[in-house]
């Protein structure tokens, strides 16, 4: 995870003085960034808005991450798919995994704001590498639990397709659409 250059201090961190702990961990700041992204999407994220969300000075956030891009890259690098439950039968575990992966973006506004990440991932190699890592990990989890790579790919495609169609037609709720599409494949 990328933070501020060694020895740089600003805002709240400068006020704390040497040897005193930071007011917020990087994880807390990235959580705040993710909440702002859910509301405004990556294009609407500003360091000032994330700082307000985290309850720190914008200068502190800038001192820690240096730029909006660095903050977004750190958030992207931290993203990890859920882990499949091994206490369920394989097809139930696969469905559960894909539902839990979709759950954080199950309301329309959050989905649409988060979806703007895709354009960043497609145009920027650094962001794209993090997105690819996420997809490959999720697909590996599906393959491990199902024991069939082709079925895992089909189930993942069904989840992604259901999410896109839900965004376009607005019918029903996201998790219901994912459940129906993935269930038909499994």
CSV table of C-alpha atoms in Angstrom, one decimal:
chain,number,residue,atom,x,y,z
A,1,UNK,CA,0.0,0.0,0.0
A,2,UNK,CA,1.3,3.4,-0.9
A,3,UNK,CA,1.5,6.1,1.8
A,4,UNK,CA,3.3,9.3,2.2
A,5,UNK,CA,7.0,9.6,1.5
A,6,UNK,CA,9.2,8.9,4.6
A,7,UNK,CA,9.4,11.9,6.9
A,8,UNK,CA,6.5,13.9,5.4
A,9,UNK,CA,4.0,15.2,7.8
A,10,UNK,CA,0.9,17.4,7.4
A,11,UNK,CA,-2.3,18.5,9.0
A,12,UNK,CA,-3.4,16.2,11.8
A,13,UNK,CA,-0.2,14.1,11.5
A,14,UNK,CA,1.9,17.3,11.9
A,15,UNK,CA,-0.1,18.3,15.0
A,16,UNK,CA,0.5,15.0,16.7
A,17,UNK,CA,4.2,15.5,16.9
A,18,UNK,CA,7.0,13.0,16.6
A,19,UNK,CA,6.5,9.6,18.1
A,20,UNK,CA,2.7,9.9,18.6
A,21,UNK,CA,0.4,7.5,16.7
A,22,UNK,CA,-1.5,8.7,13.6
A,23,UNK,CA,-5.2,9.5,14.2
A,24,UNK,CA,-6.4,7.1,11.5
A,25,UNK,CA,-4.9,4.0,10.0
A,26,UNK,CA,-4.4,3.6,6.3
A,27,UNK,CA,-7.3,1.0,6.4
A,28,UNK,CA,-9.6,3.5,8.0
A,29,UNK,CA,-8.7,6.1,5.4
A,30,UNK,CA,-9.3,3.6,2.6
A,31,UNK,CA,-12.6,2.6,4.2
A,32,UNK,CA,-13.6,6.3,4.0
A,33,UNK,CA,-12.4,6.5,0.4
A,34,UNK,CA,-14.6,3.4,-0.5
A,35,UNK,CA,-17.6,5.1,1.1
A,36,UNK,CA,-17.1,8.2,-1.0
A,37,UNK,CA,-16.6,6.1,-4.1
A,38,UNK,CA,-19.9,4.3,-3.3
A,39,UNK,CA,-21.6,7.7,-3.2
A,40,UNK,CA,-19.8,9.6,-6.0
A,41,UNK,CA,-17.7,7.1,-8.0
A,42,UNK,CA,-14.0,7.5,-8.6
A,43,UNK,CA,-14.5,10.7,-10.7
A,44,UNK,CA,-16.4,12.4,-7.9
A,45,UNK,CA,-13.8,11.5,-5.2
A,46,UNK,CA,-11.7,14.3,-3.9
A,47,UNK,CA,-9.1,14.2,-1.1
A,48,UNK,CA,-11.2,16.9,0.7
A,49,UNK,CA,-14.3,14.7,0.7
A,50,UNK,CA,-12.4,11.6,1.8
A,51,UNK,CA,-10.8,13.7,4.6
A,52,UNK,CA,-14.2,14.9,5.7
A,53,UNK,CA,-15.5,11.3,5.7
A,54,UNK,CA,-12.5,10.1,7.8
A,55,UNK,CA,-12.6,13.1,10.1
A,56,UNK,CA,-9.1,14.3,9.4
A,57,UNK,CA,-7.6,17.3,7.7
A,58,UNK,CA,-7.2,17.1,3.9
A,59,UNK,CA,-3.5,17.9,4.3
A,60,UNK,CA,-3.1,14.8,6.4
A,61,UNK,CA,-4.7,12.7,3.7
A,62,UNK,CA,-2.4,14.3,1.1
A,63,UNK,CA,0.6,13.7,3.3
A,64,UNK,CA,-0.3,10.0,3.6
A,65,UNK,CA,-1.2,9.3,-0.1
A,66,UNK,CA,0.2,12.2,-2.1
A,67,UNK,CA,-2.6,12.4,-4.7
A,68,UNK,CA,-6.1,11.2,-5.6
A,69,UNK,CA,-4.5,8.7,-8.0
A,70,UNK,CA,-2.3,7.2,-5.2
A,71,UNK,CA,-5.3,7.0,-2.9
A,72,UNK,CA,-7.4,5.2,-5.6
A,73,UNK,CA,-4.6,2.9,-6.4
A,74,UNK,CA,-4.2,2.0,-2.7
A,75,UNK,CA,-8.0,1.3,-2.5
A,76,UNK,CA,-7.8,-0.8,-5.7
A,77,UNK,CA,-4.8,-2.8,-4.4
A,78,UNK,CA,-6.6,-3.6,-1.2
A,79,UNK,CA,-9.7,-5.0,-2.9
A,80,UNK,CA,-10.1,-8.7,-2.4
A,81,UNK,CA,-12.9,-11.0,-3.2
A,82,UNK,CA,-14.6,-13.0,-0.5
A,83,UNK,CA,-13.5,-16.6,0.2
A,84,UNK,CA,-15.7,-19.5,-0.6
A,85,UNK,CA,-17.4,-21.3,2.3
A,86,UNK,CA,-16.1,-24.8,2.5
A,87,UNK,CA,-18.9,-26.0,4.8
A,88,UNK,CA,-21.5,-25.9,2.0
A,89,UNK,CA,-22.0,-28.2,-0.9
A,90,UNK,CA,-20.0,-27.0,-4.0
A,91,UNK,CA,-22.8,-25.5,-6.0
A,92,UNK,CA,-24.3,-23.7,-2.9
A,93,UNK,CA,-20.8,-22.5,-2.0
A,94,UNK,CA,-20.3,-21.1,-5.5
A,95,UNK,CA,-23.7,-19.3,-5.4
A,96,UNK,CA,-23.0,-18.0,-1.9
A,97,UNK,CA,-19.6,-16.7,-3.0
A,98,UNK,CA,-21.0,-14.8,-6.0
A,99,UNK,CA,-23.8,-13.3,-4.0
A,100,UNK,CA,-21.3,-12.1,-1.3
A,101,UNK,CA,-19.1,-10.6,-4.0
A,102,UNK,CA,-22.1,-8.6,-5.4
A,103,UNK,CA,-23.6,-7.7,-2.0
A,104,UNK,CA,-21.5,-4.5,-1.3
A,105,UNK,CA,-22.8,-3.0,-4.5
A,106,UNK,CA,-26.4,-4.3,-4.4
A,107,UNK,CA,-28.0,-0.9,-4.4
A,108,UNK,CA,-28.3,0.9,-7.7
A,109,UNK,CA,-26.4,4.1,-6.9
A,110,UNK,CA,-23.5,2.2,-5.4
A,111,UNK,CA,-23.4,-0.2,-8.3
A,112,UNK,CA,-23.4,2.6,-10.9
A,113,UNK,CA,-20.8,4.6,-9.0
A,114,UNK,CA,-18.6,1.6,-8.5
A,115,UNK,CA,-19.0,0.5,-12.1
A,116,UNK,CA,-17.1,3.6,-13.2
A,117,UNK,CA,-14.0,1.8,-12.0
A,118,UNK,CA,-14.2,-0.4,-15.1
A,119,UNK,CA,-13.3,2.5,-17.4
A,120,UNK,CA,-10.3,3.3,-15.2
A,121,UNK,CA,-9.3,-0.3,-15.1
A,122,UNK,CA,-9.5,-0.6,-18.9
A,123,UNK,CA,-7.5,2.6,-19.6
A,124,UNK,CA,-4.9,2.5,-16.9
A,125,UNK,CA,-2.5,-0.5,-16.7
A,126,UNK,CA,-1.8,-0.1,-12.9
A,127,UNK,CA,-5.5,-0.1,-12.1
A,128,UNK,CA,-6.1,-2.8,-14.6
A,129,UNK,CA,-3.6,-5.1,-12.9
A,130,UNK,CA,-5.4,-4.8,-9.6
A,131,UNK,CA,-8.8,-5.6,-11.3
A,132,UNK,CA,-7.3,-8.6,-13.1
A,133,UNK,CA,-5.9,-9.9,-9.8
A,134,UNK,CA,-9.3,-9.6,-8.2
A,135,UNK,CA,-11.0,-11.4,-11.1
A,136,UNK,CA,-8.4,-14.2,-11.2
A,137,UNK,CA,-8.7,-14.7,-7.4
A,138,UNK,CA,-12.5,-14.9,-7.5
A,139,UNK,CA,-12.4,-17.3,-10.5
A,140,UNK,CA,-9.8,-19.4,-8.7
A,141,UNK,CA,-12.1,-19.6,-5.6
A,142,UNK,CA,-15.0,-20.7,-7.8
A,143,UNK,CA,-12.9,-23.3,-9.6
A,144,UNK,CA,-11.6,-24.7,-6.3
A,145,UNK,CA,-15.0,-25.0,-4.8
A,146,UNK,CA,-16.7,-26.4,-8.0
A,147,UNK,CA,-13.8,-28.5,-9.2
A,148,UNK,CA,-14.6,-27.5,-12.8
A,149,UNK,CA,-13.0,-24.5,-14.5
A,150,UNK,CA,-15.5,-24.3,-17.3
A,151,UNK,CA,-18.4,-24.3,-14.9
A,152,UNK,CA,-16.7,-21.7,-12.7
A,153,UNK,CA,-16.2,-19.4,-15.7
A,154,UNK,CA,-19.8,-19.9,-16.8
A,155,UNK,CA,-21.1,-19.1,-13.2
A,156,UNK,CA,-18.9,-16.0,-13.0
A,157,UNK,CA,-20.1,-14.9,-16.5
A,158,UNK,CA,-23.7,-15.4,-15.3
A,159,UNK,CA,-23.1,-13.2,-12.3
A,160,UNK,CA,-21.5,-10.5,-14.3
A,161,UNK,CA,-24.2,-10.6,-17.0
A,162,UNK,CA,-27.0,-10.5,-14.4
A,163,UNK,CA,-25.4,-7.4,-12.8
A,164,UNK,CA,-25.0,-5.6,-16.1
A,165,UNK,CA,-28.6,-6.4,-17.2
A,166,UNK,CA,-29.9,-5.3,-13.8
A,167,UNK,CA,-28.1,-2.0,-14.2
A,168,UNK,CA,-29.6,-1.5,-17.6
A,169,UNK,CA,-33.2,-2.6,-17.1
A,170,UNK,CA,-33.6,-1.9,-13.3
A,171,UNK,CA,-35.8,-5.0,-12.9
A,172,UNK,CA,-35.9,-6.6,-9.4
A,173,UNK,CA,-33.1,-6.5,-7.0
A,174,UNK,CA,-29.4,-7.2,-7.9
A,175,UNK,CA,-29.0,-10.2,-5.6
A,176,UNK,CA,-32.2,-11.8,-6.8
A,177,UNK,CA,-31.0,-11.4,-10.4
A,178,UNK,CA,-27.6,-12.9,-9.6
A,179,UNK,CA,-29.2,-15.8,-7.7
A,180,UNK,CA,-31.5,-16.5,-10.6
A,181,UNK,CA,-28.8,-16.3,-13.3
A,182,UNK,CA,-26.1,-18.2,-11.5
A,183,UNK,CA,-28.7,-20.8,-10.3
A,184,UNK,CA,-29.6,-21.5,-13.9
A,185,UNK,CA,-26.0,-22.2,-14.8
A,186,UNK,CA,-25.3,-24.3,-11.7
